[in-house]
PDB file of N, CA and C in Angstrom:
ATOM      1  N   MET A  12     -10.432   0.110  -8.867  1.00 96.00           N
ATOM      2  CA  MET A  12      -9.692  -0.820  -8.049  1.00 96.00           C
ATOM      3  C   MET A  12      -9.536  -0.203  -6.665  1.00 96.00           C
ATOM      4  N   LYS A  13      -9.621  -1.047  -5.653  1.00 98.00           N
ATOM      5  CA  LYS A  13      -9.420  -0.607  -4.275  1.00 98.00           C
ATOM      6  C   LYS A  13      -8.083  -1.153  -3.787  1.00 98.00           C
ATOM      7  N   ILE A  14      -7.245  -0.236  -3.345  1.00 98.00           N
ATOM      8  CA  ILE A  14      -5.910  -0.569  -2.866  1.00 98.00           C
ATOM      9  C   ILE A  14      -5.821  -0.255  -1.386  1.00 98.00           C
ATOM     10  N   VAL A  15      -5.231  -1.173  -0.620  1.00 98.00           N
ATOM     11  CA  VAL A  15      -4.851  -0.881   0.754  1.00 98.00           C
ATOM     12  C   VAL A  15      -3.368  -1.167   0.861  1.00 98.00           C
ATOM     13  N   GLY A  16      -2.738  -0.571   1.853  1.00 98.00           N
ATOM     14  CA  GLY A  16      -1.318  -0.809   2.001  1.00 98.00           C
ATOM     15  C   GLY A  16      -0.792  -0.371   3.342  1.00 98.00           C
ATOM     16  N   ILE A  17       0.499  -0.646   3.499  1.00 98.00           N
ATOM     17  CA  ILE A  17       1.228  -0.223   4.690  1.00 98.00           C
ATOM     18  C   ILE A  17       2.562   0.337   4.224  1.00 98.00           C
ATOM     19  N   THR A  18       2.980   1.429   4.846  1.00 98.00           N
ATOM     20  CA  THR A  18       4.317   1.951   4.622  1.00 98.00           C
ATOM     21  C   THR A  18       5.061   1.962   5.952  1.00 98.00           C
ATOM     22  N   ALA A  19       6.360   1.639   5.881  1.00 97.00           N
ATOM     23  CA  ALA A  19       7.191   1.624   7.085  1.00 97.00           C
ATOM     24  C   ALA A  19       8.655   1.665   6.670  1.00 97.00           C
ATOM     25  N   CYS A  20       9.427   2.495   7.360  1.00 95.00           N
ATOM     26  CA  CYS A  20      10.865   2.580   7.104  1.00 95.00           C
ATOM     27  C   CYS A  20      11.603   2.382   8.421  1.00 95.00           C
ATOM     28  N   PRO A  21      12.939   2.234   8.385  1.00 91.00           N
ATOM     29  CA  PRO A  21      13.683   1.957   9.616  1.00 91.00           C
ATOM     30  C   PRO A  21      13.500   2.988  10.728  1.00 91.00           C
ATOM     31  N   THR A  22      13.472   4.261  10.400  1.00 87.00           N
ATOM     32  CA  THR A  22      13.301   5.261  11.458  1.00 87.00           C
ATOM     33  C   THR A  22      11.839   5.592  11.700  1.00 87.00           C
ATOM     34  N   GLY A  23      10.993   5.246  10.735  1.00 79.00           N
ATOM     35  CA  GLY A  23       9.561   5.465  10.911  1.00 79.00           C
ATOM     36  C   GLY A  23       9.143   6.912  10.854  1.00 79.00           C
ATOM     37  N   ILE A  24       9.923   7.700  10.143  1.00 86.00           N
ATOM     38  CA  ILE A  24       9.585   9.116  10.065  1.00 86.00           C
ATOM     39  C   ILE A  24       9.370   9.496   8.604  1.00 86.00           C
ATOM     40  N   ALA A  25      10.324  10.107   7.982  1.00 92.00           N
ATOM     41  CA  ALA A  25      10.148  10.719   6.662  1.00 92.00           C
ATOM     42  C   ALA A  25       9.675   9.757   5.577  1.00 92.00           C
ATOM     43  N   HIS A  26      10.439   8.712   5.307  1.00 94.00           N
ATOM     44  CA  HIS A  26      10.084   7.828   4.194  1.00 94.00           C
ATOM     45  C   HIS A  26       8.722   7.163   4.384  1.00 94.00           C
ATOM     46  N   THR A  27       8.383   6.851   5.610  1.00 96.00           N
ATOM     47  CA  THR A  27       7.083   6.233   5.889  1.00 96.00           C
ATOM     48  C   THR A  27       5.947   7.132   5.398  1.00 96.00           C
ATOM     49  N   TYR A  28       6.012   8.396   5.729  1.00 95.00           N
ATOM     50  CA  TYR A  28       4.927   9.317   5.403  1.00 95.00           C
ATOM     51  C   TYR A  28       4.979   9.803   3.958  1.00 95.00           C
ATOM     52  N   ILE A  29       6.167  10.033   3.444  1.00 96.00           N
ATOM     53  CA  ILE A  29       6.301  10.435   2.039  1.00 96.00           C
ATOM     54  C   ILE A  29       5.787   9.316   1.135  1.00 96.00           C
ATOM     55  N   THR A  30       6.159   8.097   1.459  1.00 97.00           N
ATOM     56  CA  THR A  30       5.720   6.946   0.658  1.00 97.00           C
ATOM     57  C   THR A  30       4.206   6.807   0.693  1.00 97.00           C
ATOM     58  N   ARG A  31       3.616   7.004   1.857  1.00 97.00           N
ATOM     59  CA  ARG A  31       2.147   6.937   1.964  1.00 97.00           C
ATOM     60  C   ARG A  31       1.499   7.946   1.026  1.00 97.00           C
ATOM     61  N   GLU A  32       1.956   9.187   1.084  1.00 98.00           N
ATOM     62  CA  GLU A  32       1.364  10.233   0.255  1.00 98.00           C
ATOM     63  C   GLU A  32       1.551   9.958  -1.236  1.00 98.00           C
ATOM     64  N   LYS A  33       2.739   9.524  -1.620  1.00 98.00           N
ATOM     65  CA  LYS A  33       3.006   9.246  -3.036  1.00 98.00           C
ATOM     66  C   LYS A  33       2.148   8.089  -3.546  1.00 98.00           C
ATOM     67  N   LEU A  34       1.992   7.050  -2.740  1.00 98.00           N
ATOM     68  CA  LEU A  34       1.179   5.910  -3.143  1.00 98.00           C
ATOM     69  C   LEU A  34      -0.288   6.311  -3.287  1.00 98.00           C
ATOM     70  N   MET A  35      -0.800   7.054  -2.332  1.00 98.00           N
ATOM     71  CA  MET A  35      -2.198   7.482  -2.394  1.00 98.00           C
ATOM     72  C   MET A  35      -2.433   8.412  -3.578  1.00 98.00           C
ATOM     73  N   GLU A  36      -1.521   9.338  -3.800  1.00 98.00           N
ATOM     74  CA  GLU A  36      -1.639  10.275  -4.918  1.00 98.00           C
ATOM     75  C   GLU A  36      -1.609   9.536  -6.258  1.00 98.00           C
ATOM     76  N   ALA A  37      -0.708   8.570  -6.393  1.00 98.00           N
ATOM     77  CA  ALA A  37      -0.600   7.802  -7.641  1.00 98.00           C
ATOM     78  C   ALA A  37      -1.863   6.985  -7.884  1.00 98.00           C
ATOM     79  N   ALA A  38      -2.393   6.365  -6.846  1.00 98.00           N
ATOM     80  CA  ALA A  38      -3.609   5.557  -6.989  1.00 98.00           C
ATOM     81  C   ALA A  38      -4.789   6.437  -7.402  1.00 98.00           C
ATOM     82  N   ARG A  39      -4.968   7.545  -6.715  1.00 97.00           N
ATOM     83  CA  ARG A  39      -6.065   8.462  -7.063  1.00 97.00           C
ATOM     84  C   ARG A  39      -5.894   9.001  -8.473  1.00 97.00           C
ATOM     85  N   GLY A  40      -4.658   9.279  -8.857  1.00 97.00           N
ATOM     86  CA  GLY A  40      -4.377   9.787 -10.196  1.00 97.00           C
ATOM     87  C   GLY A  40      -4.756   8.811 -11.292  1.00 97.00           C
ATOM     88  N   ARG A  41      -4.786   7.535 -10.965  1.00 96.00           N
ATOM     89  CA  ARG A  41      -5.175   6.504 -11.938  1.00 96.00           C
ATOM     90  C   ARG A  41      -6.629   6.081 -11.717  1.00 96.00           C
ATOM     91  N   GLY A  42      -7.361   6.807 -10.855  1.00 97.00           N
ATOM     92  CA  GLY A  42      -8.782   6.548 -10.659  1.00 97.00           C
ATOM     93  C   GLY A  42      -9.110   5.465  -9.658  1.00 97.00           C
ATOM     94  N   HIS A  43      -8.192   5.147  -8.766  1.00 97.00           N
ATOM     95  CA  HIS A  43      -8.412   4.077  -7.798  1.00 97.00           C
ATOM     96  C   HIS A  43      -8.620   4.645  -6.393  1.00 97.00           C
ATOM     97  N   GLU A  44      -9.291   3.868  -5.563  1.00 98.00           N
ATOM     98  CA  GLU A  44      -9.414   4.191  -4.147  1.00 98.00           C
ATOM     99  C   GLU A  44      -8.188   3.632  -3.439  1.00 98.00           C
ATOM    100  N   CYS A  45      -7.729   4.326  -2.419  1.00 98.00           N
ATOM    101  CA  CYS A  45      -6.528   3.870  -1.732  1.00 98.00           C
ATOM    102  C   CYS A  45      -6.545   4.317  -0.276  1.00 98.00           C
ATOM    103  N   LYS A  46      -6.231   3.378   0.610  1.00 98.00           N
ATOM    104  CA  LYS A  46      -6.077   3.691   2.031  1.00 98.00           C
ATOM    105  C   LYS A  46      -4.773   3.049   2.490  1.00 98.00           C
ATOM    106  N   VAL A  47      -3.929   3.844   3.140  1.00 98.00           N
ATOM    107  CA  VAL A  47      -2.611   3.361   3.530  1.00 98.00           C
ATOM    108  C   VAL A  47      -2.365   3.601   5.016  1.00 98.00           C
ATOM    109  N   GLU A  48      -2.011   2.538   5.685  1.00 98.00           N
ATOM    110  CA  GLU A  48      -1.650   2.566   7.102  1.00 98.00           C
ATOM    111  C   GLU A  48      -0.146   2.857   7.205  1.00 98.00           C
ATOM    112  N   THR A  49       0.239   3.615   8.205  1.00 97.00           N
ATOM    113  CA  THR A  49       1.659   3.819   8.463  1.00 97.00           C
ATOM    114  C   THR A  49       2.037   3.148   9.773  1.00 97.00           C
ATOM    115  N   GLN A  50       3.208   2.551   9.771  1.00 96.00           N
ATOM    116  CA  GLN A  50       3.772   1.992  10.988  1.00 96.00           C
ATOM    117  C   GLN A  50       5.110   2.681  11.177  1.00 96.00           C
ATOM    118  N   GLY A  51       5.124   3.650  12.086  1.00 90.00           N
ATOM    119  CA  GLY A  51       6.314   4.475  12.256  1.00 90.00           C
ATOM    120  C   GLY A  51       6.745   4.619  13.688  1.00 90.00           C
ATOM    121  N   SER A  52       7.559   5.626  13.904  1.00 87.00           N
ATOM    122  CA  SER A  52       8.143   5.857  15.222  1.00 87.00           C
ATOM    123  C   SER A  52       7.093   6.199  16.273  1.00 87.00           C
ATOM    124  N   ILE A  53       5.943   6.709  15.842  1.00 88.00           N
ATOM    125  CA  ILE A  53       4.894   7.045  16.820  1.00 88.00           C
ATOM    126  C   ILE A  53       3.782   6.002  16.836  1.00 88.00           C
ATOM    127  N   GLY A  54       4.061   4.839  16.246  1.00 93.00           N
ATOM    128  CA  GLY A  54       3.089   3.750  16.257  1.00 93.00           C
ATOM    129  C   GLY A  54       2.342   3.648  14.947  1.00 93.00           C
ATOM    130  N   THR A  55       1.198   2.999  14.990  1.00 96.00           N
ATOM    131  CA  THR A  55       0.371   2.786  13.810  1.00 96.00           C
ATOM    132  C   THR A  55      -0.622   3.921  13.663  1.00 96.00           C
ATOM    133  N   GLU A  56      -0.704   4.460  12.449  1.00 96.00           N
ATOM    134  CA  GLU A  56      -1.675   5.505  12.146  1.00 96.00           C
ATOM    135  C   GLU A  56      -2.478   5.093  10.922  1.00 96.00           C
ATOM    136  N   ASN A  57      -3.696   5.598  10.824  1.00 97.00           N
ATOM    137  CA  ASN A  57      -4.594   5.281   9.703  1.00 97.00           C
ATOM    138  C   ASN A  57      -4.780   3.771   9.575  1.00 97.00           C
ATOM    139  N   GLU A  58      -4.959   3.116  10.711  1.00 98.00           N
ATOM    140  CA  GLU A  58      -5.034   1.656  10.742  1.00 98.00           C
ATOM    141  C   GLU A  58      -6.140   1.131   9.828  1.00 98.00           C
ATOM    142  N   LEU A  59      -5.782   0.131   9.049  1.00 98.00           N
ATOM    143  CA  LEU A  59      -6.739  -0.499   8.138  1.00 98.00           C
ATOM    144  C   LEU A  59      -7.732  -1.330   8.941  1.00 98.00           C
ATOM    145  N   THR A  60      -8.985  -1.235   8.584  1.00 98.00           N
ATOM    146  CA  THR A  60     -10.016  -2.033   9.252  1.00 98.00           C
ATOM    147  C   THR A  60     -10.188  -3.355   8.512  1.00 98.00           C
ATOM    148  N   ALA A  61     -10.863  -4.282   9.160  1.00 98.00           N
ATOM    149  CA  ALA A  61     -11.162  -5.562   8.510  1.00 98.00           C
ATOM    150  C   ALA A  61     -11.982  -5.312   7.242  1.00 98.00           C
ATOM    151  N   LYS A  62     -12.883  -4.343   7.277  1.00 98.00           N
ATOM    152  CA  LYS A  62     -13.702  -4.005   6.101  1.00 98.00           C
ATOM    153  C   LYS A  62     -12.830  -3.452   4.980  1.00 98.00           C
ATOM    154  N   ASP A  63     -11.883  -2.562   5.307  1.00 98.00           N
ATOM    155  CA  ASP A  63     -10.969  -2.026   4.291  1.00 98.00           C
ATOM    156  C   ASP A  63     -10.266  -3.169   3.569  1.00 98.00           C
ATOM    157  N   ILE A  64      -9.753  -4.100   4.343  1.00 98.00           N
ATOM    158  CA  ILE A  64      -8.990  -5.213   3.780  1.00 98.00           C
ATOM    159  C   ILE A  64      -9.896  -6.135   2.979  1.00 98.00           C
ATOM    160  N   ARG A  65     -11.051  -6.456   3.504  1.00 98.00           N
ATOM    161  CA  ARG A  65     -11.995  -7.347   2.820  1.00 98.00           C
ATOM    162  C   ARG A  65     -12.389  -6.790   1.457  1.00 98.00           C
ATOM    163  N   GLU A  66     -12.601  -5.479   1.372  1.00 98.00           N
ATOM    164  CA  GLU A  66     -13.051  -4.866   0.133  1.00 98.00           C
ATOM    165  C   GLU A  66     -11.920  -4.560  -0.849  1.00 98.00           C
ATOM    166  N   ALA A  67     -10.682  -4.702  -0.413  1.00 98.00           N
ATOM    167  CA  ALA A  67      -9.540  -4.357  -1.261  1.00 98.00           C
ATOM    168  C   ALA A  67      -9.321  -5.390  -2.365  1.00 98.00           C
ATOM    169  N   ASP A  68      -8.874  -4.888  -3.513  1.00 97.00           N
ATOM    170  CA  ASP A  68      -8.496  -5.761  -4.622  1.00 97.00           C
ATOM    171  C   ASP A  68      -7.043  -6.189  -4.507  1.00 97.00           C
ATOM    172  N   VAL A  69      -6.234  -5.353  -3.861  1.00 98.00           N
ATOM    173  CA  VAL A  69      -4.802  -5.636  -3.753  1.00 98.00           C
ATOM    174  C   VAL A  69      -4.226  -4.934  -2.525  1.00 98.00           C
ATOM    175  N   VAL A  70      -3.149  -5.501  -2.009  1.00 98.00           N
ATOM    176  CA  VAL A  70      -2.426  -4.939  -0.881  1.00 98.00           C
ATOM    177  C   VAL A  70      -1.023  -4.582  -1.366  1.00 98.00           C
ATOM    178  N   ILE A  71      -0.611  -3.353  -1.103  1.00 98.00           N
ATOM    179  CA  ILE A  71       0.754  -2.937  -1.434  1.00 98.00           C
ATOM    180  C   ILE A  71       1.475  -2.620  -0.132  1.00 98.00           C
ATOM    181  N   LEU A  72       2.551  -3.359   0.121  1.00 98.00           N
ATOM    182  CA  LEU A  72       3.375  -3.118   1.296  1.00 98.00           C
ATOM    183  C   LEU A  72       4.658  -2.458   0.827  1.00 98.00           C
ATOM    184  N   ALA A  73       4.815  -1.184   1.126  1.00 98.00           N
ATOM    185  CA  ALA A  73       6.037  -0.439   0.806  1.00 98.00           C
ATOM    186  C   ALA A  73       6.803  -0.317   2.109  1.00 98.00           C
ATOM    187  N   VAL A  74       7.635  -1.296   2.365  1.00 97.00           N
ATOM    188  CA  VAL A  74       8.262  -1.407   3.680  1.00 97.00           C
ATOM    189  C   VAL A  74       9.748  -1.758   3.570  1.00 97.00           C
ATOM    190  N   ASP A  75      10.500  -1.250   4.522  1.00 96.00           N
ATOM    191  CA  ASP A  75      11.929  -1.548   4.621  1.00 96.00           C
ATOM    192  C   ASP A  75      12.253  -2.301   5.906  1.00 96.00           C
ATOM    193  N   VAL A  76      11.235  -2.546   6.700  1.00 95.00           N
ATOM    194  CA  VAL A  76      11.393  -3.222   7.991  1.00 95.00           C
ATOM    195  C   VAL A  76      10.250  -4.213   8.170  1.00 95.00           C
ATOM    196  N   LYS A  77      10.390  -5.065   9.169  1.00 95.00           N
ATOM    197  CA  LYS A  77       9.313  -6.001   9.498  1.00 95.00           C
ATOM    198  C   LYS A  77       8.134  -5.197  10.039  1.00 95.00           C
ATOM    199  N   ILE A  78       6.950  -5.539   9.581  1.00 96.00           N
ATOM    200  CA  ILE A  78       5.748  -4.852  10.042  1.00 96.00           C
ATOM    201  C   ILE A  78       4.902  -5.789  10.882  1.00 96.00           C
ATOM    202  N   SER A  79       3.987  -5.235  11.616  1.00 95.00           N
ATOM    203  CA  SER A  79       3.068  -6.062  12.395  1.00 95.00           C
ATOM    204  C   SER A  79       1.750  -6.174  11.634  1.00 95.00           C
ATOM    205  N   GLY A  80       1.109  -7.303  11.791  1.00 96.00           N
ATOM    206  CA  GLY A  80      -0.210  -7.493  11.215  1.00 96.00           C
ATOM    207  C   GLY A  80      -0.262  -7.929   9.766  1.00 96.00           C
ATOM    208  N   GLU A  81       0.849  -8.381   9.216  1.00 96.00           N
ATOM    209  CA  GLU A  81       0.845  -8.788   7.809  1.00 96.00           C
ATOM    210  C   GLU A  81      -0.100  -9.965   7.556  1.00 96.00           C
ATOM    211  N   GLU A  82      -0.330 -10.771   8.571  1.00 97.00           N
ATOM    212  CA  GLU A  82      -1.221 -11.926   8.424  1.00 97.00           C
ATOM    213  C   GLU A  82      -2.657 -11.508   8.089  1.00 97.00           C
ATOM    214  N   ARG A  83      -3.021 -10.264   8.325  1.00 97.00           N
ATOM    215  CA  ARG A  83      -4.371  -9.768   8.006  1.00 97.00           C
ATOM    216  C   ARG A  83      -4.680  -9.864   6.515  1.00 97.00           C
ATOM    217  N   PHE A  84      -3.646  -9.952   5.686  1.00 98.00           N
ATOM    218  CA  PHE A  84      -3.829  -9.894   4.238  1.00 98.00           C
ATOM    219  C   PHE A  84      -3.842 -11.263   3.573  1.00 98.00           C
ATOM    220  N   LYS A  85      -3.897 -12.314   4.373  1.00 97.00           N
ATOM    221  CA  LYS A  85      -3.894 -13.675   3.825  1.00 97.00           C
ATOM    222  C   LYS A  85      -5.018 -13.826   2.800  1.00 97.00           C
ATOM    223  N   GLY A  86      -4.659 -14.354   1.631  1.00 95.00           N
ATOM    224  CA  GLY A  86      -5.641 -14.591   0.577  1.00 95.00           C
ATOM    225  C   GLY A  86      -5.817 -13.426  -0.390  1.00 95.00           C
ATOM    226  N   LYS A  87      -5.206 -12.290  -0.085  1.00 97.00           N
ATOM    227  CA  LYS A  87      -5.299 -11.110  -0.960  1.00 97.00           C
ATOM    228  C   LYS A  87      -4.065 -11.044  -1.856  1.00 97.00           C
ATOM    229  N   PRO A  88      -4.233 -10.565  -3.102  1.00 97.00           N
ATOM    230  CA  PRO A  88      -3.040 -10.303  -3.911  1.00 97.00           C
ATOM    231  C   PRO A  88      -2.174  -9.287  -3.174  1.00 97.00           C
ATOM    232  N   LEU A  89      -0.881  -9.591  -3.033  1.00 97.00           N
ATOM    233  CA  LEU A  89       0.006  -8.768  -2.230  1.00 97.00           C
ATOM    234  C   LEU A  89       1.270  -8.421  -3.016  1.00 97.00           C
ATOM    235  N   VAL A  90       1.626  -7.162  -2.990  1.00 97.00           N
ATOM    236  CA  VAL A  90       2.843  -6.665  -3.622  1.00 97.00           C
ATOM    237  C   VAL A  90       3.693  -6.054  -2.522  1.00 97.00           C
ATOM    238  N   LYS A  91       4.941  -6.515  -2.436  1.00 98.00           N
ATOM    239  CA  LYS A  91       5.835  -6.007  -1.392  1.00 98.00           C
ATOM    240  C   LYS A  91       7.054  -5.395  -2.070  1.00 98.00           C
ATOM    241  N   VAL A  92       7.278  -4.106  -1.802  1.00 98.00           N
ATOM    242  CA  VAL A  92       8.386  -3.378  -2.412  1.00 98.00           C
ATOM    243  C   VAL A  92       9.061  -2.503  -1.355  1.00 98.00           C
ATOM    244  N   PRO A  93      10.304  -2.105  -1.603  1.00 97.00           N
ATOM    245  CA  PRO A  93      10.941  -1.139  -0.697  1.00 97.00           C
ATOM    246  C   PRO A  93      10.292   0.233  -0.849  1.00 97.00           C
ATOM    247  N   THR A  94      10.387   1.049   0.184  1.00 97.00           N
ATOM    248  CA  THR A  94       9.809   2.399   0.113  1.00 97.00           C
ATOM    249  C   THR A  94      10.400   3.178  -1.057  1.00 97.00           C
ATOM    250  N   GLU A  95      11.657   2.952  -1.356  1.00 96.00           N
ATOM    251  CA  GLU A  95      12.340   3.662  -2.436  1.00 96.00           C
ATOM    252  C   GLU A  95      11.635   3.461  -3.780  1.00 96.00           C
ATOM    253  N   THR A  96      11.084   2.280  -4.010  1.00 97.00           N
ATOM    254  CA  THR A  96      10.368   2.005  -5.260  1.00 97.00           C
ATOM    255  C   THR A  96       9.191   2.948  -5.419  1.00 97.00           C
ATOM    256  N   VAL A  97       8.445   3.148  -4.364  1.00 97.00           N
ATOM    257  CA  VAL A  97       7.291   4.042  -4.401  1.00 97.00           C
ATOM    258  C   VAL A  97       7.749   5.490  -4.520  1.00 97.00           C
ATOM    259  N   MET A  98       8.792   5.837  -3.809  1.00 96.00           N
ATOM    260  CA  MET A  98       9.268   7.221  -3.855  1.00 96.00           C
ATOM    261  C   MET A  98       9.774   7.585  -5.249  1.00 96.00           C
ATOM    262  N   GLN A  99      10.369   6.635  -5.945  1.00 97.00           N
ATOM    263  CA  GLN A  99      10.907   6.924  -7.274  1.00 97.00           C
ATOM    264  C   GLN A  99       9.837   6.920  -8.363  1.00 97.00           C
ATOM    265  N   ASN A 100       8.851   6.006  -8.269  1.00 98.00           N
ATOM    266  CA  ASN A 100       7.873   5.898  -9.352  1.00 98.00           C
ATOM    267  C   ASN A 100       6.581   5.240  -8.859  1.00 98.00           C
ATOM    268  N   ALA A 101       5.867   5.925  -8.012  1.00 98.00           N
ATOM    269  CA  ALA A 101       4.623   5.382  -7.458  1.00 98.00           C
ATOM    270  C   ALA A 101       3.602   5.104  -8.549  1.00 98.00           C
ATOM    271  N   SER A 102       3.464   6.007  -9.497  1.00 97.00           N
ATOM    272  CA  SER A 102       2.495   5.826 -10.570  1.00 97.00           C
ATOM    273  C   SER A 102       2.826   4.596 -11.408  1.00 97.00           C
ATOM    274  N   GLY A 103       4.103   4.398 -11.682  1.00 97.00           N
ATOM    275  CA  GLY A 103       4.527   3.225 -12.441  1.00 97.00           C
ATOM    276  C   GLY A 103       4.211   1.937 -11.708  1.00 97.00           C
ATOM    277  N   LEU A 104       4.414   1.933 -10.396  1.00 98.00           N
ATOM    278  CA  LEU A 104       4.095   0.755  -9.594  1.00 98.00           C
ATOM    279  C   LEU A 104       2.603   0.460  -9.652  1.00 98.00           C
ATOM    280  N   VAL A 105       1.779   1.479  -9.451  1.00 98.00           N
ATOM    281  CA  VAL A 105       0.328   1.283  -9.489  1.00 98.00           C
ATOM    282  C   VAL A 105      -0.097   0.780 -10.868  1.00 98.00           C
ATOM    283  N   GLU A 106       0.501   1.297 -11.913  1.00 97.00           N
ATOM    284  CA  GLU A 106       0.176   0.862 -13.274  1.00 97.00           C
ATOM    285  C   GLU A 106       0.520  -0.617 -13.486  1.00 97.00           C
ATOM    286  N   VAL A 107       1.683  -1.044 -13.004  1.00 97.00           N
ATOM    287  CA  VAL A 107       2.095  -2.449 -13.128  1.00 97.00           C
ATOM    288  C   VAL A 107       1.134  -3.348 -12.362  1.00 97.00           C
ATOM    289  N   VAL A 108       0.784  -2.955 -11.143  1.00 97.00           N
ATOM    290  CA  VAL A 108      -0.150  -3.735 -10.330  1.00 97.00           C
ATOM    291  C   VAL A 108      -1.500  -3.842 -11.042  1.00 97.00           C
ATOM    292  N   GLU A 109      -1.957  -2.738 -11.568  1.00 96.00           N
ATOM    293  CA  GLU A 109      -3.227  -2.702 -12.293  1.00 96.00           C
ATOM    294  C   GLU A 109      -3.205  -3.678 -13.477  1.00 96.00           C
ATOM    295  N   ARG A 110      -2.146  -3.623 -14.264  1.00 95.00           N
ATOM    296  CA  ARG A 110      -2.019  -4.514 -15.433  1.00 95.00           C
ATOM    297  C   ARG A 110      -2.016  -5.981 -15.027  1.00 95.00           C
ATOM    298  N   LYS A 111      -1.260  -6.308 -13.989  1.00 94.00           N
ATOM    299  CA  LYS A 111      -1.172  -7.700 -13.538  1.00 94.00           C
ATOM    300  C   LYS A 111      -2.516  -8.208 -13.020  1.00 94.00           C
ATOM    301  N   LEU A 112      -3.227  -7.372 -12.277  1.00 95.00           N
ATOM    302  CA  LEU A 112      -4.536  -7.796 -11.765  1.00 95.00           C
ATOM    303  C   LEU A 112      -5.538  -7.966 -12.908  1.00 95.00           C
ATOM    304  N   LYS A 113      -5.485  -7.070 -13.884  1.00 94.00           N
ATOM    305  CA  LYS A 113      -6.386  -7.193 -15.033  1.00 94.00           C
ATOM    306  C   LYS A 113      -6.109  -8.476 -15.812  1.00 94.00           C
ATOM    307  N   SER A 114      -4.826  -8.752 -16.054  1.00 94.00           N
ATOM    308  CA  SER A 114      -4.487  -9.952 -16.821  1.00 94.00           C
ATOM    309  C   SER A 114      -4.813 -11.229 -16.067  1.00 94.00           C
ATOM    310  N   ALA A 115      -4.839 -11.155 -14.733  1.00 91.00           N
ATOM    311  CA  ALA A 115      -5.200 -12.321 -13.931  1.00 91.00           C
ATOM    312  C   ALA A 115      -6.706 -12.415 -13.702  1.00 91.00           C
ATOM    313  N   GLY A 116      -7.463 -11.443 -14.228  1.00 90.00           N
ATOM    314  CA  GLY A 116      -8.917 -11.447 -14.059  1.00 90.00           C
ATOM    315  C   GLY A 116      -9.369 -11.080 -12.666  1.00 90.00           C
ATOM    316  N   LYS A 117      -8.520 -10.378 -11.913  1.00 87.00           N
ATOM    317  CA  LYS A 117      -8.851 -10.020 -10.533  1.00 87.00           C
ATOM    318  C   LYS A 117      -9.602  -8.703 -10.427  1.00 87.00           C
ATOM    319  N   ILE A 118      -9.540  -7.884 -11.491  1.00 85.00           N
ATOM    320  CA  ILE A 118     -10.292  -6.624 -11.502  1.00 85.00           C
ATOM    321  C   ILE A 118     -10.918  -6.436 -12.868  1.00 85.00           C
TER     322      ILE A 118
END
């Protein structure tokens, strides 16, 4: 499964980057590809390309604030959770997403 996502927190510092790492680590740990964009205090980093999004099976938005560019994901399965959800149990989140996509015949 190919996962893309965005992480963003109110200050755009710690939780944004910790959440990115936890999500990527959990996805890789379950055998999935994952690319995560951050929208933080220093702007957008690791920006997702149109190709990244087109090839993705699912989009995970771990955000606590309004993000820019959400319209890029129109038509893609999208999961939106607070950063805290990923920080507490990223692997569990990826597992739930995986199960739901499998049962829907999306992967």
